[in-house]
Short mmCIF file of C-alpha atoms and ligand atoms in Angstrom, two decimals:
data_model
loop_
_atom_site.label_atom_id
_atom_site.label_comp_id
_atom_site.label_asym_id
_atom_site.label_seq_id
_atom_site.Cartn_x
_atom_site.Cartn_y
_atom_site.Cartn_z
CA MET A 1 74.54 -11.52 -26.18
CA SER A 2 76.24 -14.02 -24.12
CA GLU A 3 73.93 -16.14 -21.43
CA ASP A 4 75.61 -14.26 -18.80
CA SER A 5 74.40 -11.54 -19.48
CA ARG A 6 70.68 -12.57 -19.73
CA VAL A 7 68.58 -12.28 -16.54
CA LYS A 8 64.88 -14.16 -16.42
CA ILE A 9 62.71 -12.05 -14.49
CA VAL A 10 59.88 -13.95 -13.04
CA GLU A 11 56.78 -11.60 -12.30
CA VAL A 12 54.94 -12.67 -9.28
CA GLY A 13 52.94 -9.40 -8.73
CA PRO A 14 49.36 -11.16 -9.87
CA ARG A 15 49.80 -13.72 -7.28
CA ASP A 16 52.34 -12.78 -4.36
CA GLY A 17 51.44 -8.98 -4.89
CA LEU A 18 47.54 -9.33 -5.42
CA GLN A 19 47.34 -11.85 -2.30
CA ASN A 20 48.26 -9.45 0.23
CA GLU A 21 45.61 -7.24 -1.21
CA LYS A 22 42.17 -6.78 1.37
CA LYS A 23 40.20 -5.05 -1.39
CA GLU A 24 38.57 -7.32 -3.95
CA ILE A 25 40.26 -7.33 -7.12
CA SER A 26 38.05 -8.50 -9.82
CA THR A 27 39.03 -11.67 -12.26
CA ALA A 28 38.89 -9.24 -15.01
CA HIS A 29 40.97 -7.09 -13.81
CA LYS A 30 43.71 -9.94 -12.78
CA ILE A 31 43.19 -10.95 -16.48
CA GLU A 32 43.76 -7.59 -18.06
CA LEU A 33 47.04 -7.18 -15.48
CA VAL A 34 48.88 -10.31 -16.85
CA LYS A 35 47.97 -9.39 -19.97
CA LYS A 36 49.49 -6.04 -19.65
CA LEU A 37 52.55 -7.59 -18.20
CA ALA A 38 53.05 -10.26 -20.99
CA ASP A 39 52.50 -7.53 -23.25
CA ALA A 40 55.35 -5.32 -21.65
CA GLY A 41 57.78 -8.41 -22.33
CA LEU A 42 57.45 -10.40 -19.27
CA LYS A 43 57.12 -14.27 -19.90
CA HIS A 44 57.30 -15.59 -16.78
CA ILE A 45 54.49 -14.59 -14.95
CA GLU A 46 52.69 -16.38 -11.51
CA ALA A 47 48.87 -15.83 -12.27
CA GLY A 48 47.44 -17.37 -9.17
CA ALA A 49 47.60 -19.81 -6.41
CA PHE A 50 45.03 -23.24 -6.18
CA VAL A 51 45.28 -22.72 -2.10
CA SER A 52 42.67 -22.98 0.47
CA PRO A 53 40.22 -19.76 0.02
CA LYS A 54 39.91 -19.33 3.61
CA TRP A 55 43.27 -18.95 4.01
CA VAL A 56 44.08 -16.48 1.03
CA PRO A 57 40.65 -15.15 -0.15
CA GLN A 58 41.89 -13.05 -2.59
CA MET A 59 43.17 -16.36 -4.96
CA ALA A 60 39.85 -17.82 -4.73
CA GLY A 61 39.16 -17.29 -8.60
CA SER A 62 42.25 -18.20 -10.24
CA ALA A 63 40.52 -21.28 -11.83
CA ASP A 64 38.74 -17.90 -13.54
CA VAL A 65 41.91 -16.08 -14.15
CA PHE A 66 43.79 -19.13 -16.00
CA ALA A 67 40.33 -19.63 -18.32
CA GLY A 68 41.03 -16.11 -19.40
CA LEU A 69 44.44 -16.51 -20.31
CA LYS A 70 44.55 -19.75 -22.29
CA ASP A 71 46.29 -18.27 -25.34
CA LEU A 72 48.65 -16.08 -23.62
CA ASN A 73 51.88 -15.57 -25.15
CA ALA A 74 54.12 -16.10 -21.67
CA GLU A 75 54.49 -19.05 -19.46
CA LEU A 76 52.22 -19.10 -16.56
CA SER A 77 52.32 -20.66 -13.43
CA ALA A 78 50.41 -21.15 -9.85
CA LEU A 79 51.28 -21.92 -6.18
CA VAL A 80 49.77 -24.93 -5.09
CA PRO A 81 50.39 -26.77 -1.70
CA ASN A 82 49.00 -30.02 -1.74
CA GLU A 83 47.14 -32.81 -3.74
CA LYS A 84 44.05 -30.84 -3.96
CA GLY A 85 45.74 -27.64 -5.32
CA MET A 86 47.39 -29.72 -7.91
CA GLU A 87 43.97 -31.55 -8.70
CA ALA A 88 42.49 -27.81 -9.14
CA ALA A 89 45.80 -26.46 -11.29
CA ILE A 90 45.19 -29.73 -13.39
CA GLU A 91 42.00 -29.00 -14.03
CA ALA A 92 42.44 -25.52 -14.94
CA GLY A 93 44.96 -26.56 -17.51
CA VAL A 94 47.91 -25.08 -15.78
CA LYS A 95 51.09 -25.83 -17.21
CA GLU A 96 53.74 -24.80 -14.37
CA VAL A 97 53.18 -24.91 -10.49
CA ALA A 98 55.51 -23.63 -7.36
CA ILE A 99 55.59 -25.89 -4.61
CA PHE A 100 56.22 -23.90 -1.27
CA ALA A 101 58.27 -24.72 1.57
CA SER A 102 59.78 -22.55 4.43
CA ALA A 103 63.23 -22.79 6.15
CA SER A 104 61.65 -21.79 9.25
CA GLU A 105 59.46 -24.56 11.22
CA SER A 106 57.28 -21.70 12.63
CA PHE A 107 56.69 -20.02 9.05
CA SER A 108 55.98 -23.40 7.86
CA GLN A 109 53.41 -24.32 10.37
CA LYS A 110 51.69 -20.64 10.10
CA ASN A 111 51.69 -20.44 6.49
CA ILE A 112 50.63 -24.14 5.29
CA ASN A 113 49.64 -25.37 9.12
CA CYS A 114 52.47 -28.23 8.94
CA SER A 115 56.04 -28.99 9.79
CA ILE A 116 58.68 -28.47 7.24
CA LYS A 117 58.49 -32.39 7.11
CA GLU A 118 54.99 -32.60 6.45
CA SER A 119 54.97 -30.20 3.86
CA PHE A 120 57.55 -32.85 1.91
CA ASP A 121 55.02 -35.59 2.72
CA ARG A 122 52.31 -33.44 0.80
CA PHE A 123 54.56 -32.13 -2.21
CA ALA A 124 55.44 -35.91 -2.95
CA PRO A 125 51.75 -36.77 -4.61
CA VAL A 126 52.29 -32.96 -6.13
CA MET A 127 55.68 -34.38 -7.89
CA GLN A 128 54.34 -37.38 -8.89
CA MET A 129 50.96 -35.70 -10.55
CA ALA A 130 53.33 -33.11 -12.15
CA ARG A 131 55.31 -35.89 -13.44
CA GLN A 132 52.48 -37.78 -15.17
CA HIS A 133 50.97 -34.69 -16.79
CA ASP A 134 54.02 -33.13 -18.08
CA ILE A 135 53.92 -29.77 -15.65
CA LYS A 136 57.10 -28.16 -14.56
CA VAL A 137 57.30 -27.61 -10.88
CA ARG A 138 59.38 -24.34 -9.51
CA GLY A 139 60.11 -24.64 -5.85
CA TYR A 140 60.19 -21.91 -3.17
CA VAL A 141 62.27 -21.46 0.31
CA SER A 142 60.60 -18.83 2.54
CA CYS A 143 62.35 -16.98 5.16
CA VAL A 144 65.87 -17.45 3.78
CA ASN A 145 66.75 -14.34 5.49
CA GLY A 146 64.88 -14.18 8.63
CA CYS A 147 61.78 -15.44 9.95
CA PRO A 148 59.36 -13.27 11.47
CA TYR A 149 58.82 -15.79 14.45
CA GLU A 150 62.29 -17.15 14.72
CA GLY A 151 64.86 -14.31 14.02
CA GLU A 152 67.61 -15.60 12.42
CA ILE A 153 67.37 -18.84 9.76
CA SER A 154 71.13 -20.26 9.25
CA PRO A 155 72.53 -20.51 6.03
CA GLU A 156 72.74 -24.19 6.27
CA ALA A 157 68.40 -24.85 6.99
CA VAL A 158 68.18 -22.66 3.51
CA ALA A 159 70.66 -24.79 1.78
CA LYS A 160 68.99 -28.24 3.42
CA VAL A 161 65.24 -27.02 1.97
CA SER A 162 66.49 -26.17 -1.40
CA ARG A 163 68.38 -29.55 -1.86
CA ALA A 164 65.68 -31.23 -0.62
CA LEU A 165 63.04 -29.21 -3.38
CA MET A 166 65.92 -29.91 -6.21
CA GLN A 167 66.29 -33.68 -5.36
CA MET A 168 62.56 -34.01 -5.78
CA GLY A 169 62.43 -32.65 -8.84
CA ALA A 170 62.00 -28.71 -8.85
CA TYR A 171 63.67 -27.30 -11.98
CA GLU A 172 64.44 -24.01 -10.35
CA ILE A 173 64.20 -22.97 -6.44
CA SER A 174 63.22 -19.50 -5.18
CA LEU A 175 64.94 -18.01 -2.47
CA GLY A 176 62.59 -16.17 -0.54
CA ASP A 177 63.56 -12.94 1.81
CA THR A 178 60.04 -13.13 2.63
CA ILE A 179 59.88 -10.68 5.45
CA GLY A 180 62.64 -8.30 3.51
CA VAL A 181 64.94 -8.35 6.51
CA GLY A 182 68.46 -9.51 4.99
CA THR A 183 71.69 -7.35 4.20
CA PRO A 184 73.55 -7.99 1.36
CA VAL A 185 76.67 -9.86 3.16
CA GLN A 186 73.76 -12.29 4.96
CA THR A 187 71.98 -12.55 1.48
CA PHE A 188 76.10 -13.74 0.02
CA GLU A 189 76.26 -15.98 2.80
CA MET A 190 73.49 -17.40 2.38
CA LEU A 191 73.63 -17.92 -1.21
CA GLU A 192 77.05 -19.30 -0.97
CA ALA A 193 75.46 -22.00 1.21
CA VAL A 194 72.84 -22.84 -1.30
CA LEU A 195 75.16 -22.70 -4.25
CA GLY A 196 77.05 -25.84 -2.42
CA ASP A 197 74.17 -28.05 -3.56
CA VAL A 198 71.91 -26.17 -6.05
CA PRO A 199 73.56 -25.22 -9.71
CA VAL A 200 73.36 -21.27 -10.16
CA GLU A 201 71.26 -21.81 -13.08
CA LYS A 202 68.87 -23.24 -10.83
CA VAL A 203 68.76 -20.49 -8.35
CA ALA A 204 66.29 -17.49 -8.32
CA VAL A 205 66.20 -14.58 -5.49
CA HIS A 206 62.88 -13.79 -4.33
CA MET A 207 63.84 -10.24 -2.15
CA HIS A 208 61.19 -8.36 -0.35
CA ASP A 209 61.96 -4.30 0.10
CA THR A 210 60.30 -3.86 3.67
CA TYR A 211 63.62 -2.66 5.13
CA GLY A 212 64.99 -1.17 1.36
CA GLN A 213 67.29 -3.71 1.01
CA ALA A 214 66.02 -5.25 -1.75
CA MET A 215 68.05 -4.06 -4.77
CA ALA A 216 71.36 -4.40 -2.54
CA ASN A 217 70.07 -8.33 -2.13
CA ILE A 218 69.81 -8.35 -5.64
CA LEU A 219 72.84 -6.79 -6.70
CA ALA A 220 75.17 -9.28 -4.51
CA SER A 221 73.13 -12.28 -6.02
CA LEU A 222 74.00 -11.11 -9.36
CA ASP A 223 77.68 -10.95 -8.40
CA LEU A 224 77.58 -14.60 -7.48
CA GLY A 225 76.42 -15.30 -10.89
CA VAL A 226 72.27 -15.72 -10.26
CA ARG A 227 70.58 -14.97 -13.33
CA ILE A 228 67.08 -15.57 -12.07
CA ILE A 229 64.92 -12.82 -10.46
CA ASP A 230 61.55 -12.72 -9.23
CA ALA A 231 59.98 -9.29 -8.85
CA SER A 232 56.44 -7.83 -8.84
CA VAL A 233 55.05 -4.74 -10.73
CA ALA A 234 54.52 -1.44 -8.91
CA GLY A 235 55.99 -3.39 -5.48
CA LEU A 236 52.83 -5.20 -5.12
CA GLY A 237 52.19 -7.15 -1.92
CA GLY A 238 52.96 -5.78 1.33
CA CYS A 239 54.36 -7.88 3.96
CA PRO A 240 51.37 -9.33 6.28
CA TYR A 241 54.38 -9.42 9.24
CA ALA A 242 55.31 -5.97 9.14
CA LYS A 243 52.58 -3.36 8.85
CA GLY A 244 52.75 -0.59 6.39
CA ALA A 245 56.06 -1.96 5.01
CA SER A 246 56.47 -2.21 1.33
CA GLY A 247 56.40 -5.75 -0.35
CA ASN A 248 58.18 -7.60 -3.14
CA VAL A 249 61.12 -5.50 -4.90
CA ALA A 250 59.19 -3.63 -8.31
CA THR A 251 59.68 -5.12 -11.46
CA GLU A 252 60.55 -1.62 -12.58
CA ASP A 253 62.93 -0.80 -10.18
CA VAL A 254 64.81 -4.43 -10.97
CA VAL A 255 64.41 -3.76 -15.03
CA TYR A 256 65.74 -0.27 -14.60
CA MET A 257 68.84 -1.15 -12.66
CA LEU A 258 69.71 -4.12 -15.02
CA LYS A 259 69.27 -2.10 -18.10
CA GLY A 260 71.58 0.06 -16.49
CA MET A 261 73.92 -2.55 -15.81
CA GLY A 262 73.80 -3.90 -19.75
CA PHE A 263 71.77 -6.83 -18.81
CA GLU A 264 69.18 -8.12 -20.96
CA THR A 265 65.60 -8.79 -19.57
CA GLY A 266 63.54 -8.94 -22.73
CA VAL A 267 61.37 -6.12 -20.83
CA ASP A 268 60.13 -2.80 -22.34
CA LEU A 269 60.76 -0.91 -19.34
CA ASP A 270 58.23 2.25 -20.83
CA ALA A 271 55.63 -0.46 -21.19
CA LEU A 272 56.20 -1.72 -17.46
CA VAL A 273 56.23 1.44 -16.36
CA ALA A 274 52.90 2.38 -17.92
CA VAL A 275 51.23 -0.95 -16.46
CA SER A 276 52.25 0.39 -13.09
CA HIS A 277 50.63 3.67 -13.78
CA TRP A 278 47.54 1.33 -14.51
CA VAL A 279 48.00 -0.74 -11.23
CA ARG A 280 47.73 2.81 -9.44
CA ASP A 281 44.86 4.36 -11.78
CA GLY A 282 43.22 1.20 -12.71
CA LEU A 283 43.25 -1.02 -9.90
CA LYS A 284 43.58 1.51 -7.30
CA LEU A 285 46.27 0.19 -5.33
CA SER A 286 49.53 2.33 -4.38
CA ILE A 287 53.03 2.12 -6.08
CA GLN A 288 55.83 1.13 -4.11
CA GLY A 289 58.51 0.96 -6.29
CA LYS A 290 60.50 4.24 -7.25
CA VAL A 291 60.79 4.19 -10.86
CA ALA A 292 57.70 4.38 -11.62
CA SER A 293 56.99 7.16 -9.43
CA ALA A 294 59.95 9.08 -10.79
CA LEU A 295 58.66 8.14 -14.86
CA LYS A 296 55.83 9.89 -14.01
P1 LIG B 1 44.51 -26.91 6.19
O1 LIG B 1 43.53 -26.19 7.21
O2 LIG B 1 46.04 -27.37 7.49
O3 LIG B 1 44.11 -28.06 5.26
O4 LIG B 1 45.23 -25.80 5.50
P2 LIG B 1 43.43 -29.04 5.52
O5 LIG B 1 43.99 -30.02 4.70
O6 LIG B 1 43.05 -29.52 6.63
O7 LIG B 1 42.17 -28.38 4.56
C1 LIG B 1 41.05 -27.76 5.59
C2 LIG B 1 39.93 -27.25 4.36
O8 LIG B 1 40.74 -26.70 3.43
C3 LIG B 1 39.11 -28.24 3.91
O9 LIG B 1 37.95 -27.59 3.30
C4 LIG B 1 40.11 -28.67 2.63
O10 LIG B 1 39.31 -28.99 1.58
C5 LIG B 1 40.40 -27.19 1.63
P3 LIG B 1 36.78 -28.19 4.39
O11 LIG B 1 36.55 -29.18 4.26
O12 LIG B 1 37.10 -27.26 5.65
O13 LIG B 1 35.82 -27.16 3.72
N1 LIG B 1 41.50 -27.50 1.34
C6 LIG B 1 41.86 -26.77 -0.12
N2 LIG B 1 41.10 -25.82 -0.61
C7 LIG B 1 41.61 -25.45 -1.85
N3 LIG B 1 42.56 -25.57 -2.09
C8 LIG B 1 43.15 -26.15 -1.44
C9 LIG B 1 43.21 -27.00 -0.50
N4 LIG B 1 43.40 -27.53 0.76
C10 LIG B 1 42.52 -27.84 1.36
N5 LIG B 1 44.81 -26.74 -2.07
C11 LIG B 1 46.61 -25.16 3.37
C12 LIG B 1 46.42 -26.21 4.75
C13 LIG B 1 47.60 -25.54 2.70
C14 LIG B 1 45.60 -25.77 2.29
C15 LIG B 1 46.47 -23.67 3.82
O14 LIG B 1 47.23 -23.64 4.95
C16 LIG B 1 46.64 -23.21 2.79
O15 LIG B 1 46.28 -23.17 1.69
N6 LIG B 1 47.83 -22.13 2.90
C17 LIG B 1 48.16 -21.24 2.07
C18 LIG B 1 48.95 -20.36 2.34
C19 LIG B 1 49.27 -19.08 1.10
O16 LIG B 1 48.63 -19.16 0.15
N7 LIG B 1 50.24 -18.42 1.44
C20 LIG B 1 50.72 -17.51 0.77
C21 LIG B 1 51.59 -18.11 -0.27
S1 LIG B 1 53.25 -18.35 0.58
C22 LIG B 1 54.41 -17.01 0.30
O17 LIG B 1 53.82 -15.99 -0.34
C23 LIG B 1 55.82 -17.11 0.47
C24 LIG B 1 56.37 -16.69 -1.03
O18 LIG B 1 55.88 -15.91 -1.86
C25 LIG B 1 57.88 -16.60 -0.99
C26 LIG B 1 58.25 -14.92 -0.19
O19 LIG B 1 57.36 -14.36 -0.31
O20 LIG B 1 59.33 -15.22 0.02
C27 LIG B 1 56.40 -18.23 -1.73
MG1 LIG B 2 57.06 -12.40 -1.76
#
């Protein structure tokens, strides 16, 4: 199997998916979900966030989630917005964190209550602590294909923030179409701009399916050589800016397509579909993806 036919899937359901759920999900259920995902072959899982519980109540118990997953055979990561979050992540024994910036000024203000520039000032001590504690740092860029407040976002704005995250020391840059508005040509142009600065092997795409474009955008990204894809089991994760809309692209749908195209992901599709069904029957959340519904 050549390097080029291998795709790394970053499972974000337990964080990006659950963070949007109004219904309380117990710590035990969160732990069970991550374990099931790892058993299905997902080896990179975002399991929580050390953010303000006032902003995102669902992530409040992330330290307990990590405590329950100490011996898991998977690389777990957590979102961290600032020094305080990083202190909590270190305390919880987290080995990988993700900092999150935005390509849109307005979204930055709404999401983390500061400008893009201020967000980088907050990331600086996080990076320093990461180096001291040998913690890997992933960097997110939100709103790469559009912003709910500003509308269009230029590819150059996305490239600028991506470059800054890489220069800061992020080992991987995840490009998020946070509200799922992008179409394939737009994704292609956005990626072309980013790839002028960031090597393709460091680039991940994080597509939302709000307008049914996620798979097409992923295909456009694969065409450009991207081999890291974020996805969320059962398509967990609504979009707070588009009521009733589906959220992150479903991991089952991505794995199904990649399998059909001859890519290797290490994920057992049947086992993953069973996890999706457990999300529906055990967590009582709805399945947004197509494949898990088709494979009843
Ligand atoms: P702030 O209110 O400006 O922060 O929020 P502050 O520094 O003024 O502190 C206010 C209070 O929060 C204080 O507590 C702090 O101690 C506390 P108080 O004195 O009022 O009791 N605080 C914290 N508590 C826990 N953990 C922390 C922390 N920091 C401060 N880390 C802040 C700024 C960044 C904290 C806030 O805006 C926040 O937590 N935002 C997180 C929002 C979030 O998680 N959004 C979702 C993730 S991003 C996303 O989904 C996009 C992505 O998935 C990509 C895509 O989908 O496209 C990545
Ligand atoms: Mg997302």
